[in-house]
Coordinates of N, CA and C in Angstrom, one line a residue:
M1 N 48.2 -72.0 1.3 CA 48.7 -70.9 2.1 C 48.5 -69.6 1.4
I2 N 48.7 -68.5 2.2 CA 48.5 -67.2 1.7 C 49.8 -66.7 1.1
S3 N 49.7 -66.2 -0.1 CA 50.9 -65.7 -0.7 C 51.2 -64.2 -0.4
L4 N 52.4 -63.8 -0.6 CA 52.8 -62.4 -0.3 C 52.0 -61.5 -1.2
D5 N 51.7 -61.8 -2.4 CA 50.8 -61.0 -3.3 C 49.4 -60.8 -2.7
Q6 N 48.9 -61.8 -2.1 CA 47.6 -61.7 -1.6 C 47.6 -60.8 -0.4
V7 N 48.7 -60.8 0.4 CA 48.8 -59.9 1.6 C 48.9 -58.5 1.1
H8 N 49.7 -58.2 0.1 CA 49.8 -56.9 -0.4 C 48.5 -56.4 -1.0
A9 N 47.8 -57.2 -1.7 CA 46.5 -56.8 -2.2 C 45.5 -56.5 -1.1
L10 N 45.6 -57.3 0.0 CA 44.7 -57.1 1.2 C 45.1 -55.8 1.9
E11 N 46.4 -55.5 2.0 CA 46.9 -54.3 2.6 C 46.3 -53.1 1.8
K12 N 46.4 -53.2 0.5 CA 45.9 -52.1 -0.4 C 44.4 -51.9 -0.2
K13 N 43.7 -53.0 -0.1 CA 42.3 -52.8 0.1 C 42.0 -52.2 1.5
V14 N 42.7 -52.6 2.5 CA 42.5 -52.1 3.9 C 42.8 -50.6 3.9
E15 N 44.0 -50.3 3.3 CA 44.4 -48.8 3.2 C 43.4 -48.0 2.5
G16 N 42.8 -48.6 1.4 CA 41.8 -47.9 0.6 C 40.5 -47.7 1.4
A17 N 40.2 -48.7 2.2 CA 39.0 -48.7 3.1 C 39.2 -47.7 4.2
V18 N 40.4 -47.6 4.8 CA 40.7 -46.7 5.8 C 40.7 -45.3 5.3
S19 N 41.3 -45.0 4.1 CA 41.2 -43.7 3.6 C 39.8 -43.3 3.2
K20 N 39.0 -44.2 2.8 CA 37.6 -43.9 2.4 C 36.8 -43.6 3.7
I21 N 37.1 -44.3 4.8 CA 36.5 -44.1 6.1 C 36.8 -42.7 6.6
I22 N 38.1 -42.3 6.5 CA 38.6 -41.0 6.9 C 37.9 -39.9 6.1
E23 N 37.8 -40.2 4.8 CA 37.2 -39.2 3.9 C 35.7 -39.0 4.2
L24 N 35.0 -40.1 4.5 CA 33.6 -40.1 4.9 C 33.4 -39.4 6.2
K25 N 34.3 -39.7 7.2 CA 34.2 -39.0 8.5 C 34.4 -37.5 8.3
N26 N 35.3 -37.1 7.5 CA 35.5 -35.6 7.3 C 34.3 -35.0 6.6
E27 N 33.7 -35.8 5.6 CA 32.5 -35.3 5.0 C 31.3 -35.2 5.9
N28 N 31.3 -36.2 6.8 CA 30.2 -36.3 7.8 C 30.3 -35.0 8.8
I29 N 31.6 -34.7 9.2 CA 31.8 -33.6 10.0 C 31.4 -32.3 9.3
A30 N 31.8 -32.2 8.0 CA 31.4 -31.0 7.2 C 29.9 -30.9 7.1
L31 N 29.3 -32.0 6.9 CA 27.8 -32.0 6.7 C 27.1 -31.6 8.0
K32 N 27.6 -32.1 9.1 CA 27.1 -31.8 10.4 C 27.2 -30.2 10.7
N33 N 28.4 -29.7 10.3 CA 28.6 -28.3 10.5 C 27.6 -27.5 9.6
R34 N 27.4 -28.0 8.4 CA 26.5 -27.3 7.4 C 25.1 -27.4 8.0
I35 N 24.7 -28.6 8.6 CA 23.4 -28.7 9.2 C 23.2 -27.7 10.3
S36 N 24.2 -27.6 11.2 CA 24.0 -26.6 12.3 C 23.9 -25.2 11.8
I37 N 24.7 -24.9 10.7 CA 24.6 -23.5 10.1 C 23.2 -23.3 9.6
L38 N 22.7 -24.3 8.8 CA 21.3 -24.2 8.2 C 20.3 -24.1 9.3
E39 N 20.4 -24.9 10.4 CA 19.4 -24.8 11.5 C 19.4 -23.4 12.1
K40 N 20.6 -22.8 12.3 CA 20.6 -21.5 12.8 C 20.0 -20.5 11.9
E41 N 20.3 -20.6 10.6 CA 19.6 -19.7 9.6 C 18.1 -20.0 9.6
N42 N 17.7 -21.2 9.7 CA 16.3 -21.5 9.7 C 15.6 -20.9 10.9
A43 N 16.3 -21.0 12.1 CA 15.7 -20.3 13.3 C 15.6 -18.8 13.1
E44 N 16.6 -18.2 12.5 CA 16.6 -16.8 12.3 C 15.5 -16.4 11.3
L45 N 15.4 -17.2 10.2 CA 14.3 -16.9 9.2 C 12.9 -17.1 9.8
S46 N 12.8 -18.1 10.7 CA 11.5 -18.3 11.3 C 11.1 -17.2 12.2
S47 N 12.1 -16.6 12.9 CA 11.8 -15.5 13.8 C 11.5 -14.3 12.9
K48 N 12.2 -14.1 11.8 CA 11.9 -13.0 10.9 C 10.5 -13.1 10.3
V49 N 10.1 -14.3 10.0 CA 8.8 -14.6 9.4 C 7.7 -14.2 10.5
S50 N 7.9 -14.6 11.7 CA 6.9 -14.3 12.7 C 6.9 -12.8 13.0
V51 N 8.0 -12.1 12.9 CA 8.0 -10.7 13.0 C 7.2 -10.0 11.9
F52 N 7.5 -10.5 10.7 CA 6.8 -10.0 9.5 C 5.3 -10.2 9.6
E53 N 4.9 -11.4 10.0 CA 3.5 -11.7 10.2 C 2.8 -10.8 11.2
R54 N 3.5 -10.6 12.3 CA 2.9 -9.6 13.3 C 2.8 -8.2 12.7
E55 N 3.9 -7.8 12.0 CA 3.8 -6.5 11.4 C 2.7 -6.4 10.3
Q56 N 2.6 -7.5 9.5 CA 1.6 -7.5 8.5 C 0.2 -7.4 9.1
N57 N 0.0 -8.1 10.2 CA -1.3 -8.1 10.9 C -1.6 -6.7 11.5
R58 N -0.5 -6.0 12.0 CA -0.7 -4.6 12.4 C -1.0 -3.7 11.3
V59 N -0.3 -3.9 10.1 CA -0.6 -3.1 9.0 C -2.0 -3.3 8.5
E60 N -2.5 -4.6 8.4 CA -3.8 -4.9 8.0 C -4.9 -4.2 9.0
E61 N -4.6 -4.3 10.3 CA -5.5 -3.7 11.2 C -5.5 -2.2 11.1
G62 N -4.4 -1.6 10.8 CA -4.3 -0.2 10.6 C -5.1 0.2 9.3
I63 N -5.0 -0.5 8.2 CA -5.7 -0.2 7.0 C -7.2 -0.4 7.2
L64 N -7.6 -1.5 7.9 CA -9.0 -1.7 8.2 C -9.6 -0.5 9.1
S65 N -8.8 -0.1 10.0 CA -9.2 1.0 10.9 C -9.4 2.3 10.1
V66 N -8.4 2.6 9.2 CA -8.5 3.8 8.3 C -9.7 3.6 7.4
L67 N -10.0 2.5 6.8 CA -11.1 2.3 6.0 C -12.4 2.4 6.7
N68 N -12.5 1.9 8.0 CA -13.7 2.1 8.8 C -13.9 3.6 9.1
R69 N -12.8 4.3 9.4 CA -13.0 5.8 9.7 C -13.4 6.5 8.4
L70 N -12.9 6.1 7.2 CA -13.3 6.7 6.0 C -14.8 6.4 5.7
D71 N -15.2 5.2 6.0 CA -16.6 4.9 5.8 C -17.5 5.8 6.7
V72 N -17.0 6.0 8.0 CA -17.8 6.9 8.9 C -17.8 8.3 8.3
V73 N -16.7 8.8 7.8 CA -16.7 10.1 7.3 C -17.6 10.2 6.0
E74 N -17.5 9.2 5.2 CA -18.4 9.2 4.0 C -19.8 9.2 4.4
D75 N -20.2 8.4 5.4 CA -21.6 8.3 5.8 C -22.0 9.7 6.4
T76 N -21.1 10.3 7.2 CA -21.4 11.6 7.8 C -21.6 12.6 6.7
L77 N -20.7 12.6 5.7 CA -20.8 13.6 4.6 C -22.1 13.3 3.8
S78 N -22.4 12.1 3.5 CA -23.5 11.8 2.7 C -24.8 12.1 3.4
S79 N -24.9 11.9 4.7 CA -26.1 12.2 5.5 C -26.2 13.8 5.6
S80 N -25.1 14.5 5.8 CA -25.1 15.9 5.9 C -25.5 16.5 4.5
V81 N -25.0 15.9 3.4 CA -25.3 16.4 2.1 C -26.8 16.2 1.8
A82 N -27.3 15.0 2.2 CA -28.7 14.7 2.0 C -29.6 15.6 2.8
T83 N -29.3 16.0 4.0 CA -30.1 16.9 4.8 C -29.9 18.4 4.3
D84 N -28.7 18.7 3.8 CA -28.5 20.1 3.3 C -29.0 20.3 1.9
S85 N -29.2 19.2 1.1 CA -29.6 19.3 -0.3 C -30.9 20.0 -0.5
F86 N -31.9 19.8 0.5 CA -33.2 20.4 0.3 C -33.1 21.8 1.0
V87 N -33.0 22.8 0.2 CA -33.0 24.2 0.7 C -34.2 24.9 0.0
P88 N -35.2 25.4 0.7 CA -36.3 26.0 0.0 C -35.9 27.3 -0.7
V89 N -36.4 27.5 -1.8 CA -36.1 28.7 -2.6 C -37.1 29.8 -2.2
T90 N -36.5 30.9 -1.8 CA -37.4 32.0 -1.4 C -37.2 33.2 -2.3
E91 N -38.1 34.1 -2.3 CA -38.1 35.3 -3.2 C -37.0 36.2 -2.7
P92 N -36.1 36.6 -3.6 CA -35.1 37.6 -3.1 C -35.7 39.0 -2.9
V93 N -35.0 39.7 -2.1 CA -35.5 41.1 -1.7 C -35.6 42.0 -3.0
S94 N -34.6 41.8 -3.9 CA -34.6 42.7 -5.1 C -35.7 42.3 -6.1
G95 N -36.3 41.2 -5.9 CA -37.4 40.8 -6.8 C -37.0 40.2 -8.1
N96 N -35.7 39.9 -8.3 CA -35.2 39.3 -9.5 C -35.5 37.9 -9.5
K97 N -36.4 37.4 -10.4 CA -36.8 36.0 -10.4 C -35.7 35.0 -10.9
A98 N -34.8 35.5 -11.7 CA -33.7 34.6 -12.2 C -32.8 34.2 -11.1
E99 N -32.5 35.1 -10.2 CA -31.6 34.8 -9.1 C -32.2 33.8 -8.1
A100 N -33.6 33.8 -8.0 CA -34.2 33.0 -7.0 C -34.3 31.5 -7.6
T101 N -34.4 31.3 -8.9 CA -34.6 30.0 -9.4 C -33.3 29.3 -9.7
E102 N -32.2 30.0 -9.8 CA -30.9 29.3 -10.0 C -30.2 29.0 -8.7
P103 N -29.9 27.8 -8.5 CA -29.2 27.4 -7.2 C -27.8 28.0 -7.2
A104 N -27.4 28.4 -6.0 CA -26.0 28.9 -5.9 C -25.0 27.7 -6.0
E105 N -24.0 27.9 -6.8 CA -22.9 26.9 -7.0 C -21.9 27.0 -5.8
M106 N -21.6 25.9 -5.2 CA -20.6 25.9 -4.1 C -19.5 25.1 -4.6
D107 N -18.3 25.6 -4.4 CA -17.1 24.9 -4.7 C -16.5 24.2 -3.4
I108 N -16.7 22.9 -3.3 CA -16.2 22.2 -2.1 C -14.9 21.5 -2.4
R109 N -13.9 21.9 -1.7 CA -12.5 21.4 -1.9 C -12.3 20.2 -0.9
I110 N -11.7 19.2 -1.4 CA -11.4 18.0 -0.6 C -10.0 18.2 0.1
H111 N -9.1 18.8 -0.5 CA -7.7 18.9 0.0 C -7.7 20.2 0.9
D112 N -6.9 20.1 1.9 CA -6.7 21.2 2.9 C -6.1 22.4 2.2
N113 N -5.2 22.2 1.3 CA -4.4 23.3 0.7 C -5.2 24.1 -0.3
E114 N -6.4 23.7 -0.6 CA -7.2 24.4 -1.6 C -8.4 25.1 -0.8
P115 N -8.4 26.5 -0.9 CA -9.5 27.2 -0.1 C -10.8 27.0 -0.8
A116 N -11.9 26.8 0.1 CA -13.2 26.7 -0.5 C -13.8 28.1 -0.8
T117 N -14.4 28.2 -1.9 CA -15.0 29.5 -2.4 C -16.4 29.3 -2.8
D118 N -17.1 30.3 -2.7 CA -18.5 30.3 -3.2 C -18.5 30.7 -4.7
M119 N -18.9 29.8 -5.6 CA -18.8 30.0 -7.0 C -19.8 31.1 -7.4
A120 N -20.9 31.2 -6.7 CA -21.9 32.2 -7.1 C -21.3 33.6 -6.8
A121 N -20.6 33.7 -5.7 CA -19.9 35.0 -5.4 C -18.8 35.3 -6.4
D122 N -18.1 34.3 -6.7 CA -17.0 34.5 -7.7 C -17.5 35.0 -9.1
S123 N -18.7 34.4 -9.5 CA -19.2 34.7 -10.8 C -19.8 36.1 -10.8
S124 N -20.3 36.6 -9.6 CA -20.9 37.9 -9.6 C -19.8 39.0 -9.6
E125 N -18.6 38.6 -9.2 CA -17.4 39.5 -9.2 C -16.8 39.7 -10.5
K126 N -17.0 38.7 -11.5 CA -16.4 38.8 -12.8 C -17.0 40.0 -13.6
S127 N -16.2 40.4 -14.5 CA -16.7 41.5 -15.3 C -17.7 41.0 -16.4
D128 N -18.4 41.8 -17.0 CA -19.4 41.4 -18.0 C -18.7 40.7 -19.2
T129 N -17.5 41.1 -19.6 CA -16.8 40.5 -20.7 C -16.4 39.1 -20.4
D130 N -16.1 38.8 -19.1 CA -15.7 37.5 -18.8 C -16.9 36.6 -18.8
N131 N -18.1 37.1 -18.4 CA -19.3 36.3 -18.4 C -19.8 36.0 -19.8
V132 N -19.5 36.9 -20.8 CA -20.0 36.7 -22.1 C -19.1 35.6 -22.8
S133 N -17.8 35.6 -22.6 CA -16.9 34.7 -23.3 C -16.9 33.3 -22.7
E134 N -17.4 33.2 -21.5 CA -17.4 31.9 -20.8 C -18.7 31.2 -20.9
D135 N -18.7 29.9 -21.4 CA -19.9 29.1 -21.5 C -20.2 28.6 -20.1
S136 N -21.4 28.7 -19.7 CA -21.8 28.3 -18.3 C -21.8 26.7 -18.1
F137 N -21.8 26.0 -19.2 CA -21.7 24.5 -19.2 C -20.3 24.0 -19.3
S138 N -19.4 24.7 -19.6 CA -18.0 24.2 -19.8 C -17.3 24.1 -18.4
P139 N -16.4 23.1 -18.2 CA -15.8 23.0 -16.9 C -14.8 24.1 -16.7
K140 N -14.7 24.5 -15.5 CA -13.9 25.6 -15.1 C -12.5 25.1 -14.6
T141 N -11.5 25.7 -14.8 CA -10.2 25.3 -14.4 C -9.8 26.1 -13.1
G142 N -9.1 25.4 -12.2 CA -8.7 26.0 -11.0 C -7.3 26.6 -11.2
E143 N -6.7 27.1 -10.0 CA -5.4 27.7 -10.0 C -4.3 26.6 -10.4
N144 N -4.6 25.4 -10.1 CA -3.6 24.4 -10.4 C -3.7 23.8 -11.8
G145 N -4.7 24.3 -12.6 CA -4.8 23.8 -14.0 C -5.8 22.6 -14.1
Q146 N -6.3 22.1 -13.0 CA -7.2 21.0 -13.0 C -8.7 21.5 -13.2
F147 N -9.5 20.6 -13.8 CA -10.9 21.0 -14.0 C -11.6 20.9 -12.7
D148 N -12.5 21.8 -12.5 CA -13.4 21.8 -11.3 C -14.7 21.2 -11.8
I149 N -15.1 20.1 -11.3 CA -16.3 19.4 -11.8 C -17.5 19.8 -10.9
F150 N -17.3 20.5 -9.9 CA -18.5 20.8 -9.0 C -18.9 22.3 -9.2

């Protein structure tokens, strides 16, 4: 026969199993809640990724468009410089041979805020003392303190 001690031991085991089942059910519910939260976050992150990918594609297309326009501008400038670079030298009216053989220096500014000036005109306006002290091969500095290499 079954003794009372065996029944108490069986009851303890059943109570332990029931408490473990309850604990596991609660953990299961918590994990299901966590899964639903993570799935929502995953869906949000996926939508953000798709938005970022679309924006990245638009940015890349914009950059490529700007680079293409820059290439067109460079091609236009290089072709206009190539056609303008050959200027025949003619005799000046004054008959001064030195003026006819030296090409006029042009200061071409890239930025809109810097005015373009004719370097030959500027050099003719300088006084004789300025021309003597300045070496014609040394770089000239502009108003902003940068060297003008053209």
